[in-house]
C-alpha positions in Angstrom: 0.0 0.0 0.0 1.4 3.4 -1.0 0.9 6.4 1.4 0.7 10.0 0.3 0.7 11.8 3.6 1.2 11.1 7.3 -0.9 12.9 9.8 -0.2 12.5 13.5 -2.7 13.5 16.2 -0.8 13.7 19.4 -3.5 15.0 21.6 -5.9 12.0 20.9 -2.9 9.7 20.5 -3.8 8.6 17.0 -1.0 8.0 14.4 -2.7 7.7 11.0 -0.9 7.2 7.6 -3.6 8.1 5.0 -4.3 8.4 1.4 -8.1 8.2 1.4 -11.0 7.8 3.9 -11.0 4.1 3.1 -7.2 3.8 3.4 -7.3 5.6 6.8 -10.0 3.3 8.2 -8.3 0.1 7.1 -5.0 1.2 8.6 -6.9 2.3 11.9 -8.5 -1.2 12.2 -5.1 -3.0 11.6 -3.3 -1.5 14.4 -2.9 -3.5 17.6 -3.5 -0.5 20.1 -7.0 -0.1 18.7 -7.9 -3.3 20.5 -5.3 -3.2 23.3 -5.9 0.2 24.6 -9.7 -0.1 25.3 -9.1 -3.3 27.2 -6.5 -1.5 29.4 -8.7 1.6 30.0 -11.6 -0.9 31.0 -9.4 -2.1 33.8 -8.4 1.4 34.8 -12.0 2.4 35.0 -13.1 -0.5 37.1 -10.1 -0.7 39.4 -10.0 3.3 39.7 -13.8 3.5 40.3 -13.8 0.7 43.0 -10.5 1.8 44.5 -11.1 5.6 44.8 -14.8 4.9 45.6 -14.0 2.7 48.6 -11.4 5.2 49.7 -14.0 8.0 49.7 -16.6 5.8 51.5 -13.9 4.8 54.1 -13.5 8.4 55.0 -17.1 9.1 55.2 -17.9 6.1 57.4 -15.0 6.7 59.7 -14.9 10.2 60.8 -12.0 9.5 63.2 -9.8 9.0 60.3 -10.2 12.7 59.1 -6.9 14.3 60.0 -4.3 16.6 58.1 -2.6 14.0 55.9 -5.9 12.0 55.1 -7.6 15.3 54.0 -5.2 15.5 51.3 -5.5 11.8 50.4 -9.2 12.3 50.2 -8.7 15.2 47.7 -6.4 13.0 45.6 -9.2 10.3 45.5 -11.8 12.9 44.4 -9.6 14.2 41.7 -9.0 10.7 40.4 -12.6 9.9 40.5 -13.4 13.2 38.5 -11.0 12.1 35.7 -12.3 8.6 35.7 -15.8 9.5 35.4 -15.7 12.4 32.9 -12.8 11.6 30.7 -11.7 8.0 30.7 -14.9 6.6 29.1 -14.6 9.1 26.1 -11.0 9.2 25.7 -10.7 5.3 25.5 -13.0 5.3 22.5 -10.5 7.3 20.4 -8.9 4.0 19.6 -12.2 2.1 18.8 -13.8 4.7 16.6 -12.1 6.6 13.6 -13.4 10.1 14.7 -14.5 11.9 17.8 -18.3 11.2 18.0 -19.2 13.2 21.3 -19.4 16.6 20.0 -17.6 19.9 21.2 -19.1 20.1 24.7 -17.8 16.7 25.8 -14.4 17.6 24.1 -14.1 20.8 26.2 -15.1 18.9 29.4 -12.7 16.0 28.7 -9.7 18.3 28.0 -10.4 20.5 31.0 -10.9 17.5 33.3 -7.5 16.2 32.4 -5.9 19.4 33.4 -8.0 19.8 36.7 -7.1 16.2 37.8 -3.4 16.5 37.0 -3.3 19.8 38.8 -5.1 18.5 41.9 -2.8 15.5 42.0 0.5 17.2 41.7 -0.4 20.3 44.0 -1.9 18.0 46.6 1.3 15.9 46.6 3.3 19.0 47.1 1.1 20.2 50.0 1.5 16.6 51.5 5.2 16.7 51.3 5.3 20.0 53.0 3.0 18.8 55.7 5.2 15.8 56.4 8.4 17.9 56.4 7.0 20.1 59.1 5.6 17.1 61.0 9.0 15.5 61.2 11.3 18.6 61.4 9.2 20.6 63.9 7.2 18.0 65.8 6.4 20.1 68.7 4.9 22.7 66.4 2.9 19.9 64.5 1.8 18.4 67.9 0.5 21.9 68.9 -1.4 22.3 65.7 -2.8 18.9 66.1 -3.9 19.7 69.7 -5.6 22.7 68.0 -8.0 20.2 66.4 -10.5 22.2 64.4 -8.0 24.9 63.6 -5.6 22.5 62.0 -8.5 20.8 60.1 -9.9 24.1 58.9 -6.6 25.2 57.6 -6.0 22.0 55.7 -9.4 22.0 54.2 -8.6 25.6 53.0 -5.5 24.5 51.4 -7.3 21.7 49.8 -10.0 24.0 48.3 -7.4 26.5 47.2 -5.6 23.7 45.3 -8.8 22.7 43.5 -9.4 26.4 42.7 -5.9 26.8 41.3 -6.4 23.6 39.2 -9.7 24.9 37.7 -7.9 28.1 36.8 -5.1 26.4 35.1 -7.6 24.3 33.2 -9.5 27.3 31.7 -7.4 27.5 28.6 -8.2 24.0 27.8 -11.9 24.5 28.4 -12.0 27.7 26.3 -9.8 26.6 23.2 -10.5 22.9 22.8 -12.8 22.2 19.9 -13.5 19.4 17.3 -10.9 19.7 14.5 -11.3 18.4 11.1 -8.2 16.7 9.5 -8.3 16.9 5.8 -6.2 15.9 2.8 -7.1 17.4 -0.7 -10.3 18.9 0.9 -11.5 15.6 2.0 -12.2 15.1 5.7 -10.5 12.1 6.9 -11.4 12.2 10.5 -12.4 14.6 13.3 -10.5 14.8 16.6 -10.9 16.7 20.0 -7.9 19.3 19.8 -6.9 21.8 22.4 -4.7 24.1 20.2 -6.7 26.3 17.9 -5.1 26.9 14.5 -5.6 30.6 14.6 -3.2 31.1 17.6 -0.4 29.9 15.4 2.3 27.1 15.8 4.0 28.8 18.8 0.9 28.3 20.9 1.1 24.5 21.2 4.9 24.7 21.9 4.2 27.2 24.9 1.3 25.2 26.2 3.4 22.0 26.3 6.4 23.6 27.9 4.4 25.4 30.5 2.5 22.3 31.4 5.7 20.4 31.8 6.9 23.1 34.2 3.8 23.7 36.2 2.4 20.3 36.3 5.7 18.3 36.5 9.1 19.7 36.9 8.6 22.6 39.4 6.3 20.7 41.8 8.6 17.6 41.8 11.6 19.8 42.3 9.9 21.3 45.5 8.9 17.9 46.6 12.5 16.6 46.2 13.7 19.6 48.2 11.3 18.8 51.1 12.3 15.1 51.2 16.1 15.9 50.9 15.6 18.3 54.0 13.5 15.7 55.7 16.2 13.0 55.3 19.0 15.2 56.6 17.0 16.0 59.7 16.3 12.3 60.3 20.0 11.5 59.9 21.0 14.1 62.3 18.3 13.3 64.8 19.6 9.7 65.1 22.3 10.9 67.4 19.7 12.1 69.9 17.4 9.2 70.0 18.7 7.8 73.4 17.6 10.9 75.1 14.0 11.0 73.4 11.2 9.7 75.5 9.3 6.6 74.2 6.1 8.8 73.3 8.0 10.9 71.0 9.6 7.9 69.3 6.3 6.4 68.6 5.1 9.8 67.0 8.3 10.1 64.9 7.8 6.5 63.8 4.2 7.2 62.8 5.1 10.4 61.0 7.9 8.6 59.1 5.5 5.9 57.9 3.0 8.7 56.6 6.1 10.3 54.8 6.9 6.9 53.2 3.2 6.8 52.0 3.4 10.2 50.5 6.8 9.3 48.9 5.2 6.4 47.2 2.4 8.4 45.8 5.0 10.9 44.4 7.1 8.2 42.8 4.0 6.8 41.2 3.1 10.2 39.8 6.5 10.9 38.5 6.7 7.5 36.7 3.3 7.7 35.3 3.7 11.1 33.7 7.3 11.1 32.7 6.8 9.2 29.3 3.9 11.6 28.3 5.8 14.8 28.9 8.9 13.4 27.1 7.0 12.6 24.0 4.9 15.9 24.0 8.2 18.1 24.4 9.9 16.2 21.7 7.0 16.3 19.1 6.0 19.9 19.5 9.5 21.5 20.1 11.5 19.4 17.7 11.0 20.9 14.2 11.7 17.5 12.5 9.5 15.2 14.9 7.2 14.4 11.9 10.0 13.1 9.8 11.9 11.3 12.7 8.8 9.6 14.1 9.5 6.0 14.3 8.5 2.8 16.1 10.3 3.9 19.3 8.4 7.2 19.5 5.1 5.4 18.6 5.6 3.0 21.5 6.6 5.7 23.9 3.6 7.7 23.0 1.4 4.8 23.6 3.0 3.8 27.0 2.7 7.5 28.1 -0.8 7.7 27.0 -1.7 4.6 29.0 0.3 5.6 32.1 -1.1 9.0 32.1 -4.5 7.7 32.8 -3.4 4.7 34.8 -2.2 7.1 37.6 -5.8 7.6 38.5 -6.2 4.0 39.7 -2.8 3.3 41.1 -3.0 5.6 44.2 -5.5 3.3 46.1 -3.4 0.3 45.3 -0.2 2.0 46.6 -2.2 3.1 49.8 -3.3 -0.5 50.2 0.3 -1.9 50.0 2.0 0.8 52.4 -0.7 1.4 55.0 -2.0 -1.3 57.4 -4.7 0.9 58.6 -6.1 1.6 55.2 -5.6 -2.1 54.2 -7.9 -3.2 57.0 -10.5 -0.7 56.0 -10.2 -1.6 52.5 -10.6 -5.4 53.3 -13.8 -4.6 55.3 -15.1 -2.5 52.5 -14.4 -4.7 49.5 -14.3 -8.2 51.0 -17.0 -7.9 53.7 -18.1 -11.4 53.0 -14.6 -12.9 53.6 -13.0 -10.8 56.2 -14.2 -11.4 59.8 -16.2 -8.5 61.1 -14.2 -6.5 63.7 -17.6 -5.8 65.5 -18.1 -9.6 66.2 -14.5 -9.5 67.7 -15.4 -6.5 69.8 -18.5 -8.1 71.0 -16.7 -11.4 71.9 -14.1 -9.5 73.6 -16.7 -7.4 75.4 -18.5 -10.6 76.5 -15.2 -12.1 77.6 -14.4 -9.0 79.6 -17.9 -8.8 81.1 -17.6 -12.5 82.1 -14.2 -11.8 83.5 -15.2 -8.8 85.3 -18.2 -10.6 86.7 -15.9 -13.4 87.9 -13.7 -10.8 89.6 -16.7 -9.0 91.1 -18.0 -12.4 92.4 -14.6 -13.2 93.8 -14.4 -9.8 95.4 -17.8 -10.4 97.0 -16.7 -13.8 98.2 -13.6 -12.5 99.7 -15.5 -9.8 101.4 -18.1 -12.1 102.7 -15.4 -14.5 103.9 -13.5 -11.8 105.7 -16.9 -10.6 107.3 -17.8 -14.0 108.5 -14.2 -14.5 109.9 -14.7 -11.2 111.8 -18.0 -12.4 113.1 -16.7 -15.7 114.1 -13.7 -14.0 116.0 -16.2 -11.5 117.7 -18.3 -14.5 118.7 -15.5 -16.2 120.1 -14.5 -13.5 122.1 -18.0 -12.8 123.4 -18.3 -16.5 124.1 -15.4 -16.3 126.5 -16.9 -13.1 128.0 -20.6 -14.4 128.1 -21.4 -18.1 128.0 -25.1 -17.4 127.2 -24.3 -16.4 123.5 -26.5 -18.3 121.1 -24.6 -19.8 118.1 -26.5 -20.2 114.8 -24.9 -22.1 112.0 -26.1 -21.2 108.4 -24.6 -22.4 105.2 -21.6 -23.8 106.7 -20.8 -20.4 108.4 -21.3 -19.8 112.2 -23.2 -16.6 112.8 -23.5 -15.2 116.5 -26.9 -13.9 117.7 -26.3 -11.9 120.7 
Protein backbone atom coordinates (compact mmCIF):
# COMPACT_ATOMS: atom_id res chain seq x y z
CA UNK A 1 0.00 0.00 0.00
CA UNK A 2 1.35 3.41 -0.95
CA UNK A 3 0.80 6.38 1.35
CA UNK A 4 0.75 9.96 0.28
CA UNK A 5 0.76 11.83 3.61
CA UNK A 6 1.16 11.05 7.31
CA UNK A 7 -0.96 12.85 9.91
CA UNK A 8 -0.15 12.44 13.59
CA UNK A 9 -2.72 13.57 16.09
CA UNK A 10 -0.81 13.74 19.38
CA UNK A 11 -3.55 15.00 21.65
CA UNK A 12 -5.86 12.09 20.92
CA UNK A 13 -2.90 9.76 20.43
CA UNK A 14 -3.79 8.55 16.97
CA UNK A 15 -1.09 7.96 14.37
CA UNK A 16 -2.65 7.66 10.96
CA UNK A 17 -1.01 7.18 7.56
CA UNK A 18 -3.66 8.12 5.04
CA UNK A 19 -4.34 8.34 1.34
CA UNK A 20 -8.12 8.32 1.46
CA UNK A 21 -10.90 7.77 3.95
CA UNK A 22 -11.04 4.05 3.19
CA UNK A 23 -7.26 3.69 3.49
CA UNK A 24 -7.35 5.57 6.80
CA UNK A 25 -10.08 3.35 8.26
CA UNK A 26 -8.35 0.18 7.07
CA UNK A 27 -5.05 1.28 8.64
CA UNK A 28 -6.87 2.26 11.81
CA UNK A 29 -8.45 -1.16 12.28
CA UNK A 30 -5.17 -2.99 11.61
CA UNK A 31 -3.27 -1.40 14.49
CA UNK A 32 -2.93 -3.53 17.66
CA UNK A 33 -3.47 -0.54 19.97
CA UNK A 34 -6.98 -0.20 18.55
CA UNK A 35 -7.87 -3.32 20.54
CA UNK A 36 -5.32 -3.28 23.38
CA UNK A 37 -5.92 0.24 24.69
CA UNK A 38 -9.71 -0.08 25.25
CA UNK A 39 -9.12 -3.24 27.28
CA UNK A 40 -6.51 -1.49 29.42
CA UNK A 41 -8.83 1.48 29.90
CA UNK A 42 -11.63 -0.84 30.99
CA UNK A 43 -9.37 -2.18 33.77
CA UNK A 44 -8.35 1.38 34.68
CA UNK A 45 -11.99 2.43 34.89
CA UNK A 46 -13.06 -0.53 37.04
CA UNK A 47 -10.07 -0.52 39.40
CA UNK A 48 -10.04 3.27 39.68
CA UNK A 49 -13.75 3.53 40.38
CA UNK A 50 -13.76 0.75 42.97
CA UNK A 51 -10.49 1.81 44.61
CA UNK A 52 -11.10 5.54 44.85
CA UNK A 53 -14.79 5.07 45.57
CA UNK A 54 -13.97 2.73 48.46
CA UNK A 55 -11.39 5.21 49.75
CA UNK A 56 -13.97 8.01 49.78
CA UNK A 57 -16.49 5.75 51.54
CA UNK A 58 -13.91 4.87 54.20
CA UNK A 59 -13.46 8.53 55.08
CA UNK A 60 -17.20 9.17 55.21
CA UNK A 61 -17.87 6.11 57.37
CA UNK A 62 -14.95 6.63 59.77
CA UNK A 63 -14.90 10.25 60.86
CA UNK A 64 -12.04 9.52 63.27
CA UNK A 65 -9.74 9.07 60.27
CA UNK A 66 -10.19 12.68 59.17
CA UNK A 67 -6.83 14.26 59.96
CA UNK A 68 -4.40 16.54 58.13
CA UNK A 69 -2.71 14.01 55.77
CA UNK A 70 -5.92 12.08 55.16
CA UNK A 71 -7.74 15.22 54.02
CA UNK A 72 -5.15 15.55 51.25
CA UNK A 73 -5.48 11.86 50.39
CA UNK A 74 -9.25 12.31 50.15
CA UNK A 75 -8.68 15.24 47.78
CA UNK A 76 -6.45 13.00 45.62
CA UNK A 77 -9.15 10.34 45.47
CA UNK A 78 -11.82 12.88 44.44
CA UNK A 79 -9.56 14.24 41.69
CA UNK A 80 -8.93 10.75 40.35
CA UNK A 81 -12.65 9.95 40.43
CA UNK A 82 -13.38 13.12 38.47
CA UNK A 83 -10.95 12.06 35.75
CA UNK A 84 -12.23 8.50 35.65
CA UNK A 85 -15.90 9.43 35.37
CA UNK A 86 -15.72 12.41 33.00
CA UNK A 87 -12.74 11.61 30.80
CA UNK A 88 -11.72 7.96 30.57
CA UNK A 89 -15.00 6.62 29.05
CA UNK A 90 -14.69 9.10 26.17
CA UNK A 91 -10.92 9.15 25.65
CA UNK A 92 -10.69 5.37 25.52
CA UNK A 93 -12.97 5.26 22.47
CA UNK A 94 -10.44 7.25 20.42
CA UNK A 95 -8.91 3.87 19.65
CA UNK A 96 -12.16 2.12 18.83
CA UNK A 97 -13.81 4.67 16.51
CA UNK A 98 -12.16 6.57 13.63
CA UNK A 99 -13.43 10.03 14.65
CA UNK A 100 -14.49 11.89 17.78
CA UNK A 101 -18.22 11.14 18.09
CA UNK A 102 -19.22 13.11 21.22
CA UNK A 103 -19.33 16.69 20.01
CA UNK A 104 -17.70 19.90 21.18
CA UNK A 105 -19.12 20.09 24.73
CA UNK A 106 -17.74 16.70 25.75
CA UNK A 107 -14.48 17.63 24.06
CA UNK A 108 -14.08 20.75 26.20
CA UNK A 109 -15.12 18.94 29.37
CA UNK A 110 -12.74 16.05 28.71
CA UNK A 111 -9.70 18.26 28.03
CA UNK A 112 -10.43 20.53 31.01
CA UNK A 113 -10.95 17.56 33.32
CA UNK A 114 -7.53 16.15 32.45
CA UNK A 115 -5.86 19.42 33.45
CA UNK A 116 -7.91 19.74 36.64
CA UNK A 117 -7.11 16.20 37.72
CA UNK A 118 -3.39 16.45 37.10
CA UNK A 119 -3.31 19.85 38.83
CA UNK A 120 -5.10 18.52 41.91
CA UNK A 121 -2.78 15.50 42.01
CA UNK A 122 0.55 17.29 41.76
CA UNK A 123 -0.34 20.26 43.97
CA UNK A 124 -1.86 18.01 46.63
CA UNK A 125 1.27 15.86 46.64
CA UNK A 126 3.33 19.02 47.10
CA UNK A 127 1.16 20.10 50.04
CA UNK A 128 1.39 16.61 51.54
CA UNK A 129 5.18 16.66 51.26
CA UNK A 130 5.33 20.06 52.97
CA UNK A 131 3.03 18.80 55.73
CA UNK A 132 5.22 15.74 56.33
CA UNK A 133 8.34 17.90 56.35
CA UNK A 134 7.02 20.16 59.12
CA UNK A 135 5.58 17.17 60.99
CA UNK A 136 9.00 15.50 61.21
CA UNK A 137 11.36 18.47 61.35
CA UNK A 138 9.26 20.51 63.80
CA UNK A 139 7.20 17.91 65.71
CA UNK A 140 6.36 20.14 68.68
CA UNK A 141 4.84 22.71 66.36
CA UNK A 142 2.99 19.93 64.55
CA UNK A 143 1.82 18.49 67.88
CA UNK A 144 0.60 21.93 68.92
CA UNK A 145 -1.38 22.32 65.69
CA UNK A 146 -2.79 18.83 66.15
CA UNK A 147 -3.93 19.70 69.64
CA UNK A 148 -5.65 22.69 68.07
CA UNK A 149 -7.98 20.18 66.40
CA UNK A 150 -10.51 22.20 64.47
CA UNK A 151 -8.02 24.94 63.64
CA UNK A 152 -5.61 22.53 61.95
CA UNK A 153 -8.44 20.77 60.13
CA UNK A 154 -9.94 24.04 58.86
CA UNK A 155 -6.55 25.19 57.62
CA UNK A 156 -5.99 21.92 55.75
CA UNK A 157 -9.45 22.06 54.19
CA UNK A 158 -8.74 25.63 53.08
CA UNK A 159 -5.50 24.52 51.44
CA UNK A 160 -7.27 21.64 49.67
CA UNK A 161 -10.02 23.96 48.38
CA UNK A 162 -7.38 26.44 47.21
CA UNK A 163 -5.63 23.65 45.31
CA UNK A 164 -8.86 22.79 43.50
CA UNK A 165 -9.43 26.45 42.63
CA UNK A 166 -5.89 26.76 41.28
CA UNK A 167 -6.32 23.59 39.21
CA UNK A 168 -9.57 24.91 37.74
CA UNK A 169 -7.89 28.21 36.81
CA UNK A 170 -5.03 26.37 35.10
CA UNK A 171 -7.59 24.32 33.13
CA UNK A 172 -9.45 27.33 31.75
CA UNK A 173 -7.39 27.54 28.51
CA UNK A 174 -8.22 23.92 27.68
CA UNK A 175 -11.91 24.54 28.39
CA UNK A 176 -11.93 27.67 26.23
CA UNK A 177 -9.83 26.65 23.22
CA UNK A 178 -10.55 22.93 22.81
CA UNK A 179 -12.65 22.12 19.77
CA UNK A 180 -13.44 19.34 17.32
CA UNK A 181 -10.93 19.76 14.51
CA UNK A 182 -11.34 18.31 11.03
CA UNK A 183 -8.23 16.77 9.51
CA UNK A 184 -8.36 16.96 5.75
CA UNK A 185 -6.32 15.88 2.75
CA UNK A 186 -7.14 17.43 -0.64
CA UNK A 187 -10.29 18.99 0.85
CA UNK A 188 -11.48 15.55 1.96
CA UNK A 189 -12.23 15.16 5.69
CA UNK A 190 -10.50 12.02 6.90
CA UNK A 191 -11.43 12.21 10.56
CA UNK A 192 -12.41 14.58 13.37
CA UNK A 193 -10.53 14.83 16.64
CA UNK A 194 -10.80 16.70 19.93
CA UNK A 195 -7.96 19.21 19.74
CA UNK A 196 -6.89 21.80 22.40
CA UNK A 197 -4.69 23.99 20.17
CA UNK A 198 -6.67 26.33 17.86
CA UNK A 199 -5.03 26.94 14.50
CA UNK A 200 -5.65 30.70 14.58
CA UNK A 201 -3.25 31.08 17.54
CA UNK A 202 -0.36 29.90 15.40
CA UNK A 203 2.27 27.14 15.76
CA UNK A 204 3.95 28.73 18.80
CA UNK A 205 0.86 28.29 20.98
CA UNK A 206 1.10 24.46 21.20
CA UNK A 207 4.82 24.72 21.99
CA UNK A 208 4.20 27.24 24.75
CA UNK A 209 1.35 25.23 26.26
CA UNK A 210 3.33 21.96 26.26
CA UNK A 211 6.36 23.63 27.86
CA UNK A 212 4.27 25.44 30.51
CA UNK A 213 2.40 22.24 31.39
CA UNK A 214 5.68 20.40 31.79
CA UNK A 215 6.98 23.06 34.17
CA UNK A 216 3.78 23.78 36.10
CA UNK A 217 2.38 20.25 36.28
CA UNK A 218 5.58 18.23 36.55
CA UNK A 219 9.10 19.69 36.83
CA UNK A 220 8.61 22.52 39.35
CA UNK A 221 6.32 20.61 41.79
CA UNK A 222 8.60 17.55 41.75
CA UNK A 223 11.62 19.79 42.38
CA UNK A 224 9.87 21.34 45.41
CA UNK A 225 8.86 17.89 46.67
CA UNK A 226 12.44 16.66 46.25
CA UNK A 227 13.72 19.61 48.30
CA UNK A 228 11.30 18.78 51.12
CA UNK A 229 12.35 15.14 51.18
CA UNK A 230 16.06 15.93 51.03
CA UNK A 231 15.74 18.27 54.01
CA UNK A 232 13.58 15.69 55.76
CA UNK A 233 16.23 13.00 55.21
CA UNK A 234 18.99 15.28 56.52
CA UNK A 235 16.98 16.00 59.64
CA UNK A 236 16.30 12.31 60.29
CA UNK A 237 19.99 11.44 59.88
CA UNK A 238 21.01 14.16 62.33
CA UNK A 239 18.28 13.30 64.82
CA UNK A 240 19.45 9.68 65.11
CA UNK A 241 22.27 10.89 67.37
CA UNK A 242 19.77 12.20 69.91
CA UNK A 243 17.44 9.19 69.95
CA UNK A 244 18.67 7.75 73.34
CA UNK A 245 17.52 10.91 75.09
CA UNK A 246 14.09 10.96 73.48
CA UNK A 247 11.15 9.67 75.46
CA UNK A 248 9.23 6.66 74.24
CA UNK A 249 6.09 8.66 73.34
CA UNK A 250 8.02 10.97 71.05
CA UNK A 251 9.68 7.98 69.37
CA UNK A 252 6.27 6.51 68.56
CA UNK A 253 5.16 9.82 67.07
CA UNK A 254 8.31 10.02 64.95
CA UNK A 255 7.81 6.46 63.67
CA UNK A 256 4.16 7.19 62.79
CA UNK A 257 5.08 10.37 60.93
CA UNK A 258 7.91 8.63 59.07
CA UNK A 259 5.43 5.97 57.98
CA UNK A 260 3.06 8.60 56.59
CA UNK A 261 6.04 10.26 54.87
CA UNK A 262 6.88 6.96 53.16
CA UNK A 263 3.27 6.69 51.99
CA UNK A 264 3.43 10.19 50.48
CA UNK A 265 6.78 9.33 48.86
CA UNK A 266 5.16 6.28 47.24
CA UNK A 267 2.44 8.53 45.78
CA UNK A 268 5.08 10.94 44.45
CA UNK A 269 7.12 8.18 42.81
CA UNK A 270 3.99 6.75 41.18
CA UNK A 271 3.08 10.19 39.85
CA UNK A 272 6.60 10.85 38.51
CA UNK A 273 6.78 7.50 36.72
CA UNK A 274 3.27 7.70 35.24
CA UNK A 275 3.64 11.18 33.73
CA UNK A 276 7.28 11.18 32.61
CA UNK A 277 6.82 9.33 29.26
CA UNK A 278 3.88 11.56 28.31
CA UNK A 279 5.79 14.78 28.94
CA UNK A 280 8.92 13.50 27.17
CA UNK A 281 6.98 12.66 24.03
CA UNK A 282 4.97 15.89 24.00
CA UNK A 283 8.10 18.02 24.40
CA UNK A 284 9.92 16.10 21.67
CA UNK A 285 7.05 16.21 19.21
CA UNK A 286 6.08 19.88 19.53
CA UNK A 287 9.50 21.47 20.13
CA UNK A 288 11.52 19.36 17.71
CA UNK A 289 10.89 20.83 14.21
CA UNK A 290 11.74 17.48 12.54
CA UNK A 291 9.57 15.33 14.81
CA UNK A 292 7.18 14.35 12.01
CA UNK A 293 10.03 13.11 9.82
CA UNK A 294 11.82 11.36 12.72
CA UNK A 295 8.71 9.67 14.06
CA UNK A 296 9.41 5.93 14.21
CA UNK A 297 8.48 2.80 16.14
CA UNK A 298 10.33 3.92 19.28
CA UNK A 299 8.42 7.19 19.55
CA UNK A 300 5.18 5.45 18.66
CA UNK A 301 5.63 2.92 21.49
CA UNK A 302 6.70 5.67 23.92
CA UNK A 303 3.61 7.67 22.99
CA UNK A 304 1.36 4.68 23.65
CA UNK A 305 3.05 3.91 26.98
CA UNK A 306 2.80 7.54 28.05
CA UNK A 307 -0.85 7.70 27.05
CA UNK A 308 -1.75 4.61 29.09
CA UNK A 309 0.36 5.55 32.13
CA UNK A 310 -1.09 9.07 32.08
CA UNK A 311 -4.55 7.70 32.85
CA UNK A 312 -3.45 4.70 34.91
CA UNK A 313 -2.20 7.08 37.63
CA UNK A 314 -5.84 7.64 38.57
CA UNK A 315 -6.20 4.02 39.71
CA UNK A 316 -2.74 3.32 41.16
CA UNK A 317 -2.95 5.54 44.26
CA UNK A 318 -5.49 3.31 46.11
CA UNK A 319 -3.33 0.27 45.27
CA UNK A 320 -0.20 2.01 46.61
CA UNK A 321 -2.08 3.06 49.75
CA UNK A 322 -3.29 -0.52 50.25
CA UNK A 323 0.28 -1.84 50.05
CA UNK A 324 2.00 0.68 52.33
CA UNK A 325 -0.65 1.42 54.98
CA UNK A 326 -1.87 -1.29 57.34
CA UNK A 327 -4.70 0.89 58.65
CA UNK A 328 -6.14 1.55 55.22
CA UNK A 329 -5.57 -2.10 54.27
CA UNK A 330 -7.88 -3.23 57.08
CA UNK A 331 -10.57 -0.76 56.03
CA UNK A 332 -10.21 -1.71 52.37
CA UNK A 333 -10.56 -5.40 53.24
CA UNK A 334 -13.66 -4.70 55.27
CA UNK A 335 -15.11 -2.46 52.55
CA UNK A 336 -14.38 -4.71 49.56
CA UNK A 337 -14.23 -8.22 51.03
CA UNK A 338 -16.90 -7.95 53.73
CA UNK A 339 -18.16 -11.47 53.01
CA UNK A 340 -14.69 -12.94 53.60
CA UNK A 341 -13.09 -10.78 56.26
CA UNK A 342 -14.24 -11.44 59.81
CA UNK A 343 -16.14 -8.46 61.11
CA UNK A 344 -14.27 -6.50 63.78
CA UNK A 345 -17.63 -5.85 65.44
CA UNK A 346 -17.99 -9.54 66.22
CA UNK A 347 -14.53 -9.57 67.72
CA UNK A 348 -15.37 -6.51 69.81
CA UNK A 349 -18.62 -8.08 71.00
CA UNK A 350 -16.81 -11.32 71.80
CA UNK A 351 -14.09 -9.44 73.60
CA UNK A 352 -16.64 -7.34 75.48
CA UNK A 353 -18.50 -10.50 76.46
CA UNK A 354 -15.28 -12.07 77.66
CA UNK A 355 -14.37 -8.95 79.62
CA UNK A 356 -17.89 -8.83 81.06
CA UNK A 357 -17.63 -12.44 82.18
CA UNK A 358 -14.14 -11.84 83.46
CA UNK A 359 -15.20 -8.72 85.33
CA UNK A 360 -18.22 -10.58 86.66
CA UNK A 361 -15.98 -13.36 87.95
CA UNK A 362 -13.69 -10.81 89.53
CA UNK A 363 -16.62 -9.04 91.18
CA UNK A 364 -17.95 -12.36 92.42
CA UNK A 365 -14.53 -13.22 93.84
CA UNK A 366 -14.38 -9.82 95.52
CA UNK A 367 -17.83 -10.42 97.05
CA UNK A 368 -16.83 -13.89 98.25
CA UNK A 369 -13.61 -12.56 99.71
CA UNK A 370 -15.51 -9.73 101.41
CA UNK A 371 -18.10 -12.17 102.76
CA UNK A 372 -15.41 -14.57 103.97
CA UNK A 373 -13.62 -11.70 105.66
CA UNK A 374 -16.87 -10.55 107.23
CA UNK A 375 -17.71 -14.06 108.46
CA UNK A 376 -14.24 -14.44 109.86
CA UNK A 377 -14.66 -11.21 111.80
CA UNK A 378 -18.04 -12.37 113.04
CA UNK A 379 -16.59 -15.70 114.20
CA UNK A 380 -13.74 -13.91 115.95
CA UNK A 381 -16.18 -11.55 117.64
CA UNK A 382 -18.38 -14.51 118.64
CA UNK A 383 -15.42 -16.34 120.05
CA UNK A 384 -14.45 -13.37 122.16
CA UNK A 385 -17.98 -12.82 123.38
CA UNK A 386 -18.39 -16.52 124.12
CA UNK A 387 -15.48 -16.27 126.42
CA UNK A 388 -16.92 -13.19 128.08
CA UNK A 389 -20.55 -14.35 128.07
CA UNK A 390 -21.36 -18.02 128.05
CA UNK A 391 -25.03 -17.37 127.25
CA UNK A 392 -24.29 -16.43 123.61
CA UNK A 393 -26.41 -18.36 121.15
CA UNK A 394 -24.62 -19.78 118.10
CA UNK A 395 -26.51 -20.27 114.81
CA UNK A 396 -24.96 -22.19 111.94
CA UNK A 397 -26.13 -21.25 108.42
CA UNK A 398 -24.62 -22.28 105.11
CA UNK A 399 -21.53 -23.73 106.76
CA UNK A 400 -20.84 -20.42 108.51
CA UNK A 401 -21.20 -19.71 112.23
CA UNK A 402 -23.22 -16.59 112.90
CA UNK A 403 -23.45 -15.30 116.45
CA UNK A 404 -26.78 -13.96 117.67
CA UNK A 405 -26.38 -11.90 120.74
